[in-house]
Short mmCIF file of C-alpha atoms in Angstrom, two decimals:
data_model
loop_
_atom_site.label_atom_id
_atom_site.label_comp_id
_atom_site.label_asym_id
_atom_site.label_seq_id
_atom_site.Cartn_x
_atom_site.Cartn_y
_atom_site.Cartn_z
CA MET A 1 41.72 -21.46 -0.10
CA ALA A 2 37.97 -21.78 0.11
CA THR A 3 36.07 -18.62 0.86
CA LYS A 4 33.47 -18.58 3.58
CA THR A 5 30.00 -17.81 2.29
CA ARG A 6 27.30 -16.20 4.33
CA GLU A 7 24.41 -18.50 5.10
CA THR A 8 21.06 -17.34 3.85
CA THR A 9 17.57 -18.19 5.04
CA SER A 10 14.38 -18.82 3.12
CA TRP A 11 12.69 -15.56 2.19
CA TRP A 12 9.03 -16.57 2.29
CA PRO A 13 8.41 -16.92 6.08
CA LEU A 14 9.62 -13.35 6.63
CA ALA A 15 7.60 -12.12 3.64
CA ALA A 16 4.48 -13.87 4.97
CA ALA A 17 4.84 -12.36 8.45
CA GLY A 18 5.48 -8.92 6.98
CA ALA A 19 2.47 -9.27 4.69
CA GLY A 20 0.27 -10.14 7.66
CA VAL A 21 1.18 -6.98 9.57
CA ILE A 22 0.86 -4.86 6.42
CA ALA A 23 -2.60 -6.36 5.80
CA LEU A 24 -3.59 -5.31 9.30
CA CYS A 25 -2.19 -1.78 9.05
CA TYR A 26 -3.42 -0.96 5.55
CA GLY A 27 -6.41 -3.21 4.87
CA PHE A 28 -8.08 -2.72 8.25
CA ALA A 29 -6.53 0.25 10.06
CA ARG A 30 -6.27 2.64 7.09
CA TYR A 31 -8.47 1.73 4.13
CA ALA A 32 -11.52 0.05 5.71
CA TYR A 33 -12.67 3.47 6.93
CA GLY A 34 -13.95 4.33 3.46
CA LEU A 35 -16.17 1.24 3.35
CA PHE A 36 -18.10 2.29 6.47
CA VAL A 37 -18.49 6.04 5.94
CA PRO A 38 -22.33 5.83 5.69
CA ARG A 39 -22.51 4.04 9.06
CA PHE A 40 -20.08 6.45 10.72
CA THR A 41 -22.13 9.33 9.37
CA GLU A 42 -25.29 7.91 10.92
CA THR A 43 -23.69 7.18 14.30
CA PHE A 44 -21.90 10.49 14.82
CA GLY A 45 -24.12 12.79 12.74
CA LEU A 46 -21.26 13.71 10.42
CA THR A 47 -21.48 16.17 7.56
CA THR A 48 -19.46 15.84 4.38
CA VAL A 49 -17.00 18.29 5.92
CA GLY A 50 -16.70 16.11 9.01
CA ILE A 51 -16.08 13.02 6.89
CA GLY A 52 -13.34 14.89 5.06
CA VAL A 53 -11.75 16.05 8.30
CA LEU A 54 -11.65 12.51 9.66
CA GLY A 55 -10.11 11.30 6.41
CA GLY A 56 -7.53 14.05 6.71
CA LEU A 57 -6.71 12.95 10.25
CA SER A 58 -6.01 9.46 8.96
CA THR A 59 -3.61 10.94 6.41
CA ALA A 60 -1.99 13.08 9.11
CA GLY A 61 -1.41 10.00 11.27
CA TYR A 62 0.01 8.18 8.25
CA ALA A 63 2.42 11.04 7.56
CA ALA A 64 3.53 11.10 11.21
CA GLY A 65 4.23 7.38 11.10
CA LEU A 66 6.28 7.79 7.92
CA LEU A 67 8.37 10.54 9.46
CA ILE A 68 9.06 8.52 12.61
CA ALA A 69 9.77 5.22 10.86
CA PRO A 70 13.35 5.86 9.59
CA LYS A 71 14.61 6.72 13.06
CA THR A 72 12.87 3.84 14.82
CA SER A 73 13.86 1.41 12.05
CA ALA A 74 17.51 2.41 12.39
CA ARG A 75 17.32 1.39 16.05
CA SER A 76 15.18 -1.73 15.60
CA ALA A 77 13.40 -2.74 12.40
CA ARG A 78 11.64 -5.56 14.23
CA GLY A 79 10.51 -3.17 16.96
CA THR A 80 9.13 -0.77 14.35
CA VAL A 81 7.00 -3.50 12.76
CA LEU A 82 5.69 -4.56 16.17
CA LEU A 83 5.00 -0.91 17.04
CA ALA A 84 2.98 -0.64 13.82
CA GLY A 85 0.92 -3.69 14.76
CA ALA A 86 0.31 -2.32 18.26
CA ALA A 87 -0.71 1.08 16.87
CA ALA A 88 -3.16 -0.53 14.43
CA THR A 89 -4.71 -2.64 17.19
CA THR A 90 -4.96 0.30 19.60
CA GLY A 91 -6.44 2.63 16.98
CA LEU A 92 -9.05 0.10 15.91
CA ALA A 93 -9.99 -0.61 19.54
CA LEU A 94 -10.38 3.12 20.26
CA MET A 95 -12.65 3.51 17.24
CA ALA A 96 -14.75 0.49 18.25
CA ALA A 97 -15.26 1.73 21.81
CA ALA A 98 -15.54 5.45 21.01
CA PRO A 99 -18.37 7.09 22.99
CA HIS A 100 -18.14 10.23 20.85
CA VAL A 101 -16.44 11.51 17.75
CA THR A 102 -13.37 12.93 19.56
CA VAL A 103 -12.22 9.51 20.74
CA PHE A 104 -13.09 8.10 17.33
CA ALA A 105 -10.88 10.73 15.70
CA ALA A 106 -8.00 9.87 18.05
CA GLY A 107 -8.35 6.24 17.03
CA ILE A 108 -8.19 7.20 13.36
CA VAL A 109 -4.92 9.08 13.92
CA VAL A 110 -3.30 6.17 15.78
CA ALA A 111 -4.53 3.63 13.22
CA GLY A 112 -3.27 5.80 10.36
CA ALA A 113 0.17 6.05 11.98
CA SER A 114 0.46 2.26 11.90
CA ALA A 115 0.41 2.27 8.09
CA GLY A 116 3.17 4.88 7.98
CA LEU A 117 5.35 2.81 10.30
CA VAL A 118 4.87 -0.64 8.82
CA SER A 119 6.21 -0.40 5.25
CA PRO A 120 9.57 1.22 6.13
CA GLY A 121 9.91 -1.16 9.08
CA VAL A 122 9.27 -4.29 7.03
CA ALA A 123 11.57 -3.07 4.25
CA GLN A 124 14.39 -2.44 6.74
CA LEU A 125 13.85 -5.79 8.45
CA ILE A 126 14.03 -7.70 5.16
CA SER A 127 17.15 -5.78 4.17
CA GLU A 128 18.87 -6.65 7.45
CA SER A 129 17.88 -10.30 7.34
CA GLU A 130 20.04 -12.72 5.39
CA SER A 131 17.22 -13.92 3.17
CA GLU A 132 18.01 -15.69 -0.08
CA ASN A 133 16.00 -13.33 -2.29
CA PRO A 134 15.28 -9.92 -0.75
CA ALA A 135 13.56 -8.53 -3.88
CA ARG A 136 10.93 -11.26 -3.81
CA ALA A 137 10.54 -10.92 -0.05
CA GLN A 138 9.97 -7.16 -0.40
CA THR A 139 7.35 -7.40 -3.14
CA TRP A 140 5.45 -10.32 -1.59
CA ALA A 141 5.38 -8.64 1.82
CA ASN A 142 3.97 -5.53 0.17
CA THR A 143 1.00 -7.52 -1.18
CA GLY A 144 -0.34 -7.61 2.36
CA THR A 145 -2.27 -4.47 1.43
CA GLY A 146 -4.20 -6.42 -1.19
CA LEU A 147 -4.81 -9.23 1.28
CA GLY A 148 -6.25 -6.78 3.78
CA LEU A 149 -8.46 -5.13 1.16
CA ALA A 150 -9.85 -8.49 0.08
CA ALA A 151 -10.47 -9.57 3.67
CA SER A 152 -12.38 -6.39 4.52
CA ALA A 153 -14.30 -6.00 1.23
CA PHE A 154 -17.52 -7.75 2.27
CA THR A 155 -17.62 -6.67 5.92
CA PRO A 156 -20.08 -3.80 5.22
CA LEU A 157 -22.59 -6.42 4.07
CA LEU A 158 -22.56 -8.18 7.45
CA ALA A 159 -25.66 -7.80 9.57
CA LEU A 160 -23.60 -6.43 12.47
CA GLY A 161 -23.10 -3.00 13.95
CA TRP A 162 -19.86 -1.38 12.83
CA PRO A 163 -18.47 -1.29 16.44
CA VAL A 164 -18.68 -5.10 16.50
CA VAL A 165 -16.84 -5.30 13.18
CA TRP A 166 -14.19 -2.86 14.40
CA ALA A 167 -13.78 -4.80 17.65
CA ALA A 168 -13.22 -7.94 15.56
CA PHE A 169 -10.62 -6.04 13.53
CA ALA A 170 -8.88 -5.08 16.78
CA GLY A 171 -8.95 -8.69 17.96
CA LEU A 172 -7.39 -9.83 14.70
CA GLY A 173 -4.82 -7.07 15.10
CA ALA A 174 -3.83 -8.28 18.55
CA ALA A 175 -3.47 -11.85 17.26
CA MET A 176 -1.42 -10.74 14.24
CA THR A 177 0.88 -8.60 16.37
CA LEU A 178 1.45 -11.47 18.78
CA LEU A 179 2.20 -13.79 15.88
CA ALA A 180 4.68 -11.28 14.47
CA TRP A 181 6.34 -10.99 17.89
CA ARG A 182 6.76 -14.77 17.93
CA THR A 183 8.02 -15.16 14.35
CA LEU A 184 9.86 -12.03 13.19
CA PRO A 185 13.65 -12.44 13.42
CA HIS A 186 16.01 -10.32 15.47
CA THR A 187 18.41 -8.55 13.13
CA THR A 188 21.50 -6.40 13.53
CA PRO A 189 21.14 -2.80 12.31
CA GLN A 190 23.48 -2.03 9.43
CA PRO A 191 25.94 0.86 9.77
CA ALA A 192 25.05 3.89 7.68
CA THR A 193 27.18 4.26 4.58
CA ALA A 194 28.91 7.49 3.70
CA GLY A 195 27.86 9.55 0.71
CA SER A 196 24.52 10.63 -0.68
CA THR A 197 22.13 8.71 -2.88
CA ASN A 198 19.91 10.11 -5.60
CA THR A 199 16.33 9.43 -4.60
CA THR A 200 14.80 12.04 -6.93
CA PRO A 201 13.70 9.58 -9.68
CA LEU A 202 12.25 7.27 -7.02
CA VAL A 203 10.24 10.09 -5.43
CA LEU A 204 9.02 11.36 -8.82
CA ASN A 205 7.91 7.84 -9.73
CA SER A 206 6.07 7.62 -6.41
CA VAL A 207 4.38 10.98 -6.94
CA LEU A 208 3.13 9.66 -10.28
CA ILE A 209 1.73 6.58 -8.51
CA GLY A 210 -0.12 8.88 -6.13
CA VAL A 211 -1.43 11.16 -8.90
CA THR A 212 -2.77 8.27 -10.99
CA SER A 213 -4.15 6.16 -8.13
CA ALA A 214 -6.02 8.94 -6.31
CA PRO A 215 -8.87 9.16 -8.84
CA TYR A 216 -9.36 5.40 -8.65
CA TRP A 217 -9.37 5.21 -4.85
CA THR A 218 -11.66 8.25 -4.60
CA PHE A 219 -14.02 8.11 -7.57
CA SER A 220 -14.10 4.54 -8.93
CA GLY A 221 -17.22 3.79 -6.85
CA SER A 222 -18.93 6.86 -8.25
CA ARG A 223 -17.91 5.87 -11.76
CA LEU A 224 -19.41 2.40 -11.30
CA ALA A 225 -22.65 3.90 -10.00
CA GLU A 226 -22.69 6.34 -12.91
CA ALA A 227 -22.36 3.37 -15.29
CA GLY A 228 -25.40 1.73 -13.67
CA LEU A 229 -23.61 -0.98 -11.68
CA SER A 230 -25.13 -2.07 -8.36
CA PRO A 231 -23.51 -1.65 -4.92
CA VAL A 232 -22.95 -5.42 -4.84
CA ALA A 233 -21.03 -5.18 -8.11
CA ALA A 234 -18.97 -2.36 -6.62
CA THR A 235 -18.16 -4.57 -3.63
CA TRP A 236 -16.98 -7.32 -5.96
CA CYS A 237 -14.77 -4.80 -7.74
CA TRP A 238 -13.20 -3.77 -4.41
CA PHE A 239 -12.64 -7.44 -3.66
CA ALA A 240 -11.03 -7.86 -7.09
CA ILE A 241 -8.63 -5.00 -6.33
CA GLY A 242 -7.50 -6.82 -3.20
CA VAL A 243 -7.24 -10.32 -4.66
CA ALA A 244 -5.49 -9.18 -7.83
CA GLY A 245 -3.15 -7.16 -5.64
CA LEU A 246 -1.63 -10.44 -4.50
CA LEU A 247 -0.26 -10.84 -8.02
CA GLY A 248 1.89 -7.79 -7.32
CA GLY A 249 4.17 -10.11 -5.38
CA LEU A 250 5.37 -11.52 -8.70
CA ALA A 251 7.09 -8.19 -9.37
CA GLY A 252 10.17 -9.35 -7.46
CA ARG A 253 10.51 -12.36 -9.73
CA VAL A 254 10.10 -10.14 -12.79
CA VAL A 255 12.89 -7.89 -11.48
CA ASP A 256 15.14 -10.94 -11.23
CA ARG A 257 14.38 -11.84 -14.84
CA VAL A 258 14.37 -8.52 -16.72
CA GLY A 259 15.69 -5.89 -14.33
CA LEU A 260 14.02 -3.14 -12.31
CA ARG A 261 13.68 -0.65 -15.16
CA ALA A 262 11.88 -3.02 -17.55
CA ALA A 263 9.65 -4.36 -14.77
CA ASN A 264 8.66 -0.82 -13.77
CA LEU A 265 7.81 0.29 -17.32
CA ALA A 266 5.85 -2.87 -18.14
CA THR A 267 3.80 -2.47 -14.94
CA TRP A 268 3.10 1.18 -15.70
CA THR A 269 1.80 0.24 -19.16
CA LEU A 270 -0.65 -2.25 -17.67
CA ALA A 271 -1.65 0.32 -15.05
CA ALA A 272 -2.45 2.86 -17.77
CA ALA A 273 -4.69 0.30 -19.50
CA GLY A 274 -6.57 -0.47 -16.28
CA LEU A 275 -7.16 3.21 -15.52
CA ALA A 276 -8.36 4.07 -19.01
CA LEU A 277 -10.64 1.02 -19.18
CA LEU A 278 -12.76 2.40 -16.34
CA GLY A 279 -13.49 5.46 -18.46
CA VAL A 280 -14.70 3.78 -21.65
CA PRO A 281 -18.33 4.38 -22.65
CA GLY A 282 -20.74 1.53 -21.99
CA LEU A 283 -18.78 0.21 -19.00
CA GLY A 284 -20.18 -3.16 -17.89
CA PRO A 285 -19.51 -5.54 -15.00
CA LYS A 286 -16.85 -7.55 -16.86
CA SER A 287 -14.92 -4.47 -17.93
CA ALA A 288 -15.18 -3.04 -14.42
CA LEU A 289 -13.81 -6.24 -12.88
CA ILE A 290 -10.93 -6.34 -15.39
CA SER A 291 -10.14 -2.70 -14.63
CA SER A 292 -10.22 -3.41 -10.89
CA ALA A 293 -7.94 -6.41 -11.28
CA LEU A 294 -5.47 -4.44 -13.40
CA PHE A 295 -5.50 -1.56 -10.92
CA GLY A 296 -5.06 -3.78 -7.87
CA SER A 297 -2.24 -5.87 -9.33
CA THR A 298 -0.32 -2.93 -10.81
CA TYR A 299 -0.76 -0.68 -7.77
CA MET A 300 0.69 -3.34 -5.46
CA ALA A 301 3.41 -4.16 -7.98
CA LEU A 302 4.40 -0.52 -8.43
CA THR A 303 4.60 0.16 -4.69
CA GLY A 304 6.53 -3.07 -4.24
CA LEU A 305 8.97 -2.04 -6.97
CA CYS A 306 9.44 1.29 -5.18
CA ILE A 307 10.50 -0.64 -2.07
CA VAL A 308 12.98 -2.70 -4.11
CA TRP A 309 14.19 0.54 -5.70
CA ALA A 310 14.64 2.17 -2.27
CA ALA A 311 16.64 -0.82 -1.06
CA ARG A 312 18.97 -0.43 -4.05
CA VAL A 313 19.61 3.29 -3.70
CA SER A 314 20.09 3.02 0.07
CA PRO A 315 21.11 -0.55 0.96
CA ALA A 316 21.95 0.20 4.59
CA ARG A 317 18.88 2.36 5.26
CA PRO A 318 16.06 1.26 2.94
CA ALA A 319 13.51 2.55 5.46
CA ARG A 320 14.65 6.08 4.65
CA GLY A 321 14.14 5.56 0.91
CA VAL A 322 10.76 3.89 1.48
CA THR A 323 9.70 6.82 3.64
CA TRP A 324 10.56 9.38 0.97
CA SER A 325 8.89 7.21 -1.66
CA PHE A 326 5.64 6.90 0.30
CA VAL A 327 5.69 10.60 1.20
CA GLY A 328 5.82 11.31 -2.53
CA LEU A 329 2.97 8.88 -3.12
CA GLY A 330 0.87 10.55 -0.42
CA ALA A 331 1.64 14.01 -1.80
CA GLY A 332 0.55 12.92 -5.25
CA GLN A 333 -2.70 11.48 -3.90
CA THR A 334 -3.41 14.59 -1.83
CA ALA A 335 -2.95 16.89 -4.80
CA ALA A 336 -4.68 14.74 -7.41
CA ALA A 337 -7.93 13.89 -5.61
CA PRO A 338 -9.38 17.44 -5.60
CA LEU A 339 -8.05 18.09 -9.13
CA ALA A 340 -9.77 14.95 -10.39
CA GLY A 341 -12.98 16.01 -8.65
CA ALA A 342 -12.86 19.44 -10.28
CA ALA A 343 -12.14 17.91 -13.69
CA ALA A 344 -15.00 15.43 -13.27
CA GLY A 345 -17.40 18.33 -12.69
CA THR A 346 -16.46 19.72 -16.08
CA LEU A 347 -15.60 16.70 -18.21
CA GLY A 348 -17.33 13.81 -16.43
CA LEU A 349 -15.73 10.85 -14.67
CA GLY A 350 -15.24 8.75 -17.82
CA PRO A 351 -12.90 11.24 -19.53
CA VAL A 352 -11.07 11.81 -16.23
CA PHE A 353 -10.11 8.13 -16.03
CA ILE A 354 -9.02 8.06 -19.67
CA LEU A 355 -6.85 11.13 -19.08
CA THR A 356 -5.45 9.54 -15.94
CA GLY A 357 -4.42 6.51 -17.98
CA LEU A 358 -2.57 8.80 -20.37
CA VAL A 359 -0.84 10.54 -17.46
CA ALA A 360 0.39 7.13 -16.25
CA LEU A 361 2.40 6.83 -19.47
CA LEU A 362 4.64 9.65 -18.22
CA ALA A 363 6.52 6.83 -16.50
CA TRP A 364 8.17 6.23 -19.88
CA THR A 365 9.94 9.59 -19.67
CA PRO A 366 13.61 9.48 -18.54
CA TRP A 367 13.10 11.07 -15.13
CA ALA A 368 10.94 8.17 -13.93
CA LYS A 369 13.31 5.39 -14.97
CA PRO A 370 15.21 3.63 -12.19
CA ALA A 371 18.91 3.12 -12.60
CA GLY A 372 20.19 -0.40 -12.86
CA PRO A 373 20.69 -3.21 -15.35
CA ALA A 374 17.79 -3.87 -17.67
CA ALA A 375 19.04 -7.21 -18.95
CA PRO A 376 18.11 -10.52 -17.31
CA ARG A 377 20.55 -11.96 -14.85
CA PRO A 378 22.28 -15.19 -15.87
#
């Protein structure tokens, strides 16, 4: 008797739609803030403390979105993704139209929440869909962050006021959310499975991503300036982070070939090289661009692998695993940024990046290794 097989659909349309919303929520609603800090400072008369507070509010909104996402995703993964798009659009519009800093701060919180909602929502939606290759769909959707970074990289160089740029971001957000509403599939929530899953290695791996990425996100611009590179060169490096991040989508294919464990360790090794390269003496434009490309591609690959990992340890509720993973990542970033700053005051930024590269090699210790077959699939 022939057995009935479940029909599967092509994975790339769902991955593309997910990447678009992720690009909106991360590239524009969360990370573009750092590119425009000098203009925000001038408009609202901010001090360094005020800038830090606003950055903290973005993180607080992000954390709130992460905490809400598992519950909303269990009810409707598609609805969670659309909610993320709506939150990004609303937050950006509030920031663009803000008459004073209080409204601007509210917009930052709402925009930050969109990033916390979108990754668990997209992960859950892909898991519930009957796509032919969920691992590739997960990792390619995750590269939306790189796409958003690349798209926003040169916007500070435009001869426009930042409210105009932010209004354009909001307009793009509305269009992207409408497109997602038209294209994202309706899926059936999966019943929760009994028993507990061990997410500790996943969370520890994510904390390590946060610890090693925080110095780069926070101090790479300062390191480039210290090495004598121009602001234009720094902009190109930011652009390289975003464009190279698109290569992170290949992580799903690598998982299919060599297994999750080998893919994770190989990516960590490249990440360590990219981090340490930024700290070498005599840093020039070519070395800086290579470092940026290595950082962008490995950061997107590592976060994408975490999503694949979460889907394996919790097949019915990957949004829950993604949430814990990204909470660990955020905790690592929160703790590492001030520590890196303190170390830079004593050692200098170059040695800090070399040490950070060495810390990345902790991924080779047993506690950071994902369970699962390491051999290629036939």
